[in-house]
PDB file of C-alpha atoms and ligand atoms in Angstrom:
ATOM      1  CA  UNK A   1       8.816  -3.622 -18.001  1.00 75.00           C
ATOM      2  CA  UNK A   2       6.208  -5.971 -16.653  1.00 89.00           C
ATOM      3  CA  UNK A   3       2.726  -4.932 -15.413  1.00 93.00           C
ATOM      4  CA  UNK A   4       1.038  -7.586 -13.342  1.00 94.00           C
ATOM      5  CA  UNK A   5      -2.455  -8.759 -13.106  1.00 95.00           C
ATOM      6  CA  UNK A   6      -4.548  -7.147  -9.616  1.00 97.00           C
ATOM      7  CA  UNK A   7      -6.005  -9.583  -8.239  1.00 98.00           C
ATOM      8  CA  UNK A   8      -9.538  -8.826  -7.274  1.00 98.00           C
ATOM      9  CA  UNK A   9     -11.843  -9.465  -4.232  1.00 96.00           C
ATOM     10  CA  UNK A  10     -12.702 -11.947  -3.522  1.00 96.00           C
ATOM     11  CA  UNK A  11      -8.624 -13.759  -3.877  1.00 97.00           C
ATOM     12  CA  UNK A  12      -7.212 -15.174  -1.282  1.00 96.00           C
ATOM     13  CA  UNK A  13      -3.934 -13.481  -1.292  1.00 97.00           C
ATOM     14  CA  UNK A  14      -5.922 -10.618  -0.423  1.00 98.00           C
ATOM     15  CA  UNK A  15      -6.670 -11.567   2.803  1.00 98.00           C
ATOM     16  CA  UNK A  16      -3.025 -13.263   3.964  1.00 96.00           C
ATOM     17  CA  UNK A  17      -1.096 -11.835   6.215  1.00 98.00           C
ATOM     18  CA  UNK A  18       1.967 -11.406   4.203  1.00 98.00           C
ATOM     19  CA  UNK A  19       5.576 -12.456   5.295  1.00 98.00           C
ATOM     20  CA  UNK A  20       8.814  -9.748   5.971  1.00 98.00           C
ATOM     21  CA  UNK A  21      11.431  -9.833   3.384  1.00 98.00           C
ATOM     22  CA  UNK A  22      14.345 -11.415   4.848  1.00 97.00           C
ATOM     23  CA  UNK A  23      16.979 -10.891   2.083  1.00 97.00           C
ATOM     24  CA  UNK A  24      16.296  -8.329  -0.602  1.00 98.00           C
ATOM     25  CA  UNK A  25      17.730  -9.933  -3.621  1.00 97.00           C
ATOM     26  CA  UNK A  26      16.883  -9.427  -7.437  1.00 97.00           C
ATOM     27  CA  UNK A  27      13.992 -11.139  -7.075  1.00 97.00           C
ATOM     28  CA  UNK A  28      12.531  -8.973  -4.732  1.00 98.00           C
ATOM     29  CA  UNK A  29      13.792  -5.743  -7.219  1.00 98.00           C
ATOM     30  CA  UNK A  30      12.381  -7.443  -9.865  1.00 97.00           C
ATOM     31  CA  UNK A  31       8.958  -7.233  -8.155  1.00 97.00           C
ATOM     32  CA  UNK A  32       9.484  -3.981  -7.013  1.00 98.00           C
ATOM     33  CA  UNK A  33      10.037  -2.714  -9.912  1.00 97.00           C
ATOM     34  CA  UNK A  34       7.095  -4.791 -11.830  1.00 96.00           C
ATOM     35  CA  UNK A  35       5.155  -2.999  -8.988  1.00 97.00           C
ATOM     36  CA  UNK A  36       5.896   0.036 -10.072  1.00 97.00           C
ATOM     37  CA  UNK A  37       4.928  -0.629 -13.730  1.00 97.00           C
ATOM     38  CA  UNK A  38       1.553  -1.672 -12.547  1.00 97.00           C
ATOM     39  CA  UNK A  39       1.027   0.915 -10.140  1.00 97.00           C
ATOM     40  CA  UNK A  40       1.533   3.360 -13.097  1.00 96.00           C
ATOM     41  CA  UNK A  41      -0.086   1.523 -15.785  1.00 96.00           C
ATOM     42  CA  UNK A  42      -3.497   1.194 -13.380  1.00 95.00           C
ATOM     43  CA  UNK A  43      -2.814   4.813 -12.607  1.00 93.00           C
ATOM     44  CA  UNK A  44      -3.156   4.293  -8.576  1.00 93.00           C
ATOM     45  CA  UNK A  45      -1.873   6.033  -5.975  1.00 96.00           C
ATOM     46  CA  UNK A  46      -0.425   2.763  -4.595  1.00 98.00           C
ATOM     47  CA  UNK A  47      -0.183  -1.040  -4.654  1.00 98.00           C
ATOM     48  CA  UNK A  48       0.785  -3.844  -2.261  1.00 98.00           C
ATOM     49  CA  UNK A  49       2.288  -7.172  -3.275  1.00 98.00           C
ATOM     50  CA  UNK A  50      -0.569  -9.414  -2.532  1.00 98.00           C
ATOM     51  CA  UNK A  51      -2.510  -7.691  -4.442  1.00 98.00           C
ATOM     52  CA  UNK A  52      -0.501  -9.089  -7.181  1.00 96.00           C
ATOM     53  CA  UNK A  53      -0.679 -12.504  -5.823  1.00 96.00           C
ATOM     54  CA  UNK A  54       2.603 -12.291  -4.098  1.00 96.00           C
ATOM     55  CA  UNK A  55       2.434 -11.947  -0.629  1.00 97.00           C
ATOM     56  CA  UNK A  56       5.366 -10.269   0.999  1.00 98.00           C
ATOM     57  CA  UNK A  57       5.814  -6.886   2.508  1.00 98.00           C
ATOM     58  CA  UNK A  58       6.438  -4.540  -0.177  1.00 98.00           C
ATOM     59  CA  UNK A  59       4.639  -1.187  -0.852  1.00 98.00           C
ATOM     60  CA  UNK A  60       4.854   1.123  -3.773  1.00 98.00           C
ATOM     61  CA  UNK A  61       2.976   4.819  -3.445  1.00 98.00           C
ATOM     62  CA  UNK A  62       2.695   7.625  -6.042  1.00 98.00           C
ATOM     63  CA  UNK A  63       0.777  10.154  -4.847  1.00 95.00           C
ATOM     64  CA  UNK A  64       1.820  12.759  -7.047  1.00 93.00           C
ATOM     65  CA  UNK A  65       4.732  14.212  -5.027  1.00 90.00           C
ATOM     66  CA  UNK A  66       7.649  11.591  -5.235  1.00 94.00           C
ATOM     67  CA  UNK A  67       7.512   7.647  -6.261  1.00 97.00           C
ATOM     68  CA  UNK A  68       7.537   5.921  -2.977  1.00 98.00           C
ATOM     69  CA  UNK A  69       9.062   1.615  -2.122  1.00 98.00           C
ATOM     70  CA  UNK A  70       8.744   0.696   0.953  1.00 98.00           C
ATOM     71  CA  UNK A  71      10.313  -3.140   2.057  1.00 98.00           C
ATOM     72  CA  UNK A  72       8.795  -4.177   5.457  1.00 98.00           C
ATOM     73  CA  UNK A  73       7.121  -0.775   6.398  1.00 98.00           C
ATOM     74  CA  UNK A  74       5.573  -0.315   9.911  1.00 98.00           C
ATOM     75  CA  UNK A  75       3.791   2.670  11.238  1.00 98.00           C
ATOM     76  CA  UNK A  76       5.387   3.865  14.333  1.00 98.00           C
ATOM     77  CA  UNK A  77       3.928   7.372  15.409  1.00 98.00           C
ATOM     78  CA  UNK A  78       0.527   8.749  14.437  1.00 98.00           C
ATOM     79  CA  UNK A  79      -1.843  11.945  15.110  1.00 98.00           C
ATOM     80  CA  UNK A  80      -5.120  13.293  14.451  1.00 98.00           C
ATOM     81  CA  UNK A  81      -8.275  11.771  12.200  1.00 98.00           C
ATOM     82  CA  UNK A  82      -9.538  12.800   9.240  1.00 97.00           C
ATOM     83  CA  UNK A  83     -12.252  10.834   7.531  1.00 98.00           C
ATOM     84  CA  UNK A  84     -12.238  10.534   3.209  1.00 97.00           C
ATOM     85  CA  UNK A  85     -13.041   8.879   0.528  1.00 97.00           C
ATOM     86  CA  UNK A  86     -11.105   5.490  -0.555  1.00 97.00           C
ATOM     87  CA  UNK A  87     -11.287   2.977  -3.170  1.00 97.00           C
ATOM     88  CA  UNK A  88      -9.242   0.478  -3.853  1.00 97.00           C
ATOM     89  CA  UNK A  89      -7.633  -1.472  -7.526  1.00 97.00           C
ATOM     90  CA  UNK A  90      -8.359  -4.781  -5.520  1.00 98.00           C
ATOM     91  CA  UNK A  91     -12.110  -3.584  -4.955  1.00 97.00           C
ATOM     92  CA  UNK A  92     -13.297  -2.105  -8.500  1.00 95.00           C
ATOM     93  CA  UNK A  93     -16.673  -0.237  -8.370  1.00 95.00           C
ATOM     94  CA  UNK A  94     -16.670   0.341  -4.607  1.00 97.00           C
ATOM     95  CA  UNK A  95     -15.749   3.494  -2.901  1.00 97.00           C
ATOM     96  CA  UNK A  96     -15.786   4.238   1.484  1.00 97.00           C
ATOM     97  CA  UNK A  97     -15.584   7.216   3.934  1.00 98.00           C
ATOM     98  CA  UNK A  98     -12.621   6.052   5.934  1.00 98.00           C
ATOM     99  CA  UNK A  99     -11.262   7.250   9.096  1.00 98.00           C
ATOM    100  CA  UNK A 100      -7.708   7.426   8.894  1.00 98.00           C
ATOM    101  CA  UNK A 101      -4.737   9.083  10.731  1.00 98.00           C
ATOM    102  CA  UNK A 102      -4.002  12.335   9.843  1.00 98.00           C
ATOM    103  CA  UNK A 103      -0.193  12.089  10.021  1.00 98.00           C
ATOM    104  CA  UNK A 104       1.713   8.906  10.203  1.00 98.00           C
ATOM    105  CA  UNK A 105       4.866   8.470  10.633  1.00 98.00           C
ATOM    106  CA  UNK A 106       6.669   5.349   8.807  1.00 98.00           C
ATOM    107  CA  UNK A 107       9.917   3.325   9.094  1.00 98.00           C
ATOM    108  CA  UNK A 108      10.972  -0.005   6.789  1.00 98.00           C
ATOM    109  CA  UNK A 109      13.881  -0.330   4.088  1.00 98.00           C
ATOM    110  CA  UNK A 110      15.015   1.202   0.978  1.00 98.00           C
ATOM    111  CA  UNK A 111      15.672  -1.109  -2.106  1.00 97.00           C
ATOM    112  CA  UNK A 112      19.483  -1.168  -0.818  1.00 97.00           C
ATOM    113  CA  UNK A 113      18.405  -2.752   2.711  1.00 97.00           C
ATOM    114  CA  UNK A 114      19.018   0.687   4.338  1.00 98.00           C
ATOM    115  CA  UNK A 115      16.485   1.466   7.271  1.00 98.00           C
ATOM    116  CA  UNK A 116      14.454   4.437   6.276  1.00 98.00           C
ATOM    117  CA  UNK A 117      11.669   7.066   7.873  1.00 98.00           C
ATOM    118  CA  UNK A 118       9.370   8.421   6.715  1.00 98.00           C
ATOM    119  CA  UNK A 119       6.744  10.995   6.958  1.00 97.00           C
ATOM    120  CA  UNK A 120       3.099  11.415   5.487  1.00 97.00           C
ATOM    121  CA  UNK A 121       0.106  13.731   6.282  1.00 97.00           C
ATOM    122  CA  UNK A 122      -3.041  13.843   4.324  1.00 96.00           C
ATOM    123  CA  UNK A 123      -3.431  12.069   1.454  1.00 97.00           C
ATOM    124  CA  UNK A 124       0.115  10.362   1.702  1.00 98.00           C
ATOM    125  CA  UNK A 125      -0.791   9.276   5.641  1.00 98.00           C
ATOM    126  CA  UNK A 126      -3.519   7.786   4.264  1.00 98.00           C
ATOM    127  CA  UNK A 127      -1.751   5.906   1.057  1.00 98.00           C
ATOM    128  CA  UNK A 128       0.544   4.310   3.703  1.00 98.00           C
ATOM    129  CA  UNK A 129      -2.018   3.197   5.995  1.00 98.00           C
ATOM    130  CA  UNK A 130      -4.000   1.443   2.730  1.00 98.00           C
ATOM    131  CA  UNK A 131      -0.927  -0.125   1.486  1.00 98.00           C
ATOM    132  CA  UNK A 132       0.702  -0.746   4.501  1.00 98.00           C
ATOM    133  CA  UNK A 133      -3.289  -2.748   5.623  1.00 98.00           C
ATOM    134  CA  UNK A 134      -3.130  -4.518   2.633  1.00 98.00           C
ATOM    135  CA  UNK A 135       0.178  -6.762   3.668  1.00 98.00           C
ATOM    136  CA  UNK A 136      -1.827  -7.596   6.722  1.00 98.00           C
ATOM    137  CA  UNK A 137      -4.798  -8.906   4.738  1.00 98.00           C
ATOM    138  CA  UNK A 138      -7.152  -5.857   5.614  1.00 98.00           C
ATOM    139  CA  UNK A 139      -9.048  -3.700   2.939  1.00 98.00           C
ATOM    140  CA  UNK A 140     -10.520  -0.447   3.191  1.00 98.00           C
ATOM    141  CA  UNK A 141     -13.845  -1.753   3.317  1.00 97.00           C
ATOM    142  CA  UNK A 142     -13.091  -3.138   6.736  1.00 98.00           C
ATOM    143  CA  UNK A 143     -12.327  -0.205   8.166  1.00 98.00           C
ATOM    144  CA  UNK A 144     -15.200   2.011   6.050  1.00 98.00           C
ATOM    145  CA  UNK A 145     -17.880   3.628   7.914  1.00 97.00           C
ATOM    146  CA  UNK A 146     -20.066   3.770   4.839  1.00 96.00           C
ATOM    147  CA  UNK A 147     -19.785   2.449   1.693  1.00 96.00           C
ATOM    148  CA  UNK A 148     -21.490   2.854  -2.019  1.00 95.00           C
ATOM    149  CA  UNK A 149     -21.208   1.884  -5.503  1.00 93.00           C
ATOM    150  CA  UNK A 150     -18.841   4.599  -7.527  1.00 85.00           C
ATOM    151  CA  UNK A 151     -20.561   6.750  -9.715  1.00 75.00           C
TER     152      UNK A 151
HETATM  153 CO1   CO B   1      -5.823  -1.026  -2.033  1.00 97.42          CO
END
């Protein structure tokens, strides 16, 4: 078990546009599963590899439901809007009302390179549109139509 260090605005890695996995190999389990560590040790709901300084596109989500990895995930259907609160691990002390997509639906690859889809609405469309932001550099305070200090 390894639990990494989130890196915080305002790192660099946060804003990269990160790179597709081209061969899942154990170093890319290895992260994925260090991901998960330090998704559950910071108790979030997800967590994208830049924000722990690596800057490929992997995804973990744990919304309460099932543990989600996702390796090169892309959005390819969505519907409605809903507009909620978000914060981020990578942006401590600052919380947004965020218009999202109510339902998304998402493809990319299972740890064993097998092409998977899946389906999210709510709170789980709106963990894979964070996470799935975050490997293209863009936080949740881009996208926030008002934001304030937590608490
Ligand atoms: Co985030």
């Amino acid at each position: 078990m390894a639990v990494y260090q989130v890196l915080k605005l305002p790192d660099e890695t946060l804003r990269t546009r990160c790179a597709a996995v081209t061969k899942i190999n154990d170093g890319i389990l290895r992260v994925l599963d260090n991901m998960r560590d330090t998704l559950y040790a910071e108790q979030g709901l997800g967590l994208a590899a830049p924000q722990i300084g690596i800057p490929k596109r992997l995804i973990v989500i744990d919304t309460g439901e099932q543990y989600i990895e996702l390796i090169n995930p892309e959005i390819i259907e969505r519907e409605g809007e809903k507009t909620s609160t978000e914060g981020c691990l990578s942006v401590p002390g600052i919380i947004g009302r965020v218009p999202r997509s109510l339902y998304v639906k998402v493809r990319g690859l299972n740890r064993h390179g097998k092409e998977v889809v899946m389906e999210g609405t709510e709170l789980l469309a709106k963990a894979f549109q964070h996470e799935i932001d975050h490997l293209d550099g863009i936080l949740f305070i881009d996208r926030a139509i008002e934001i304030k200090r937590e608490g």
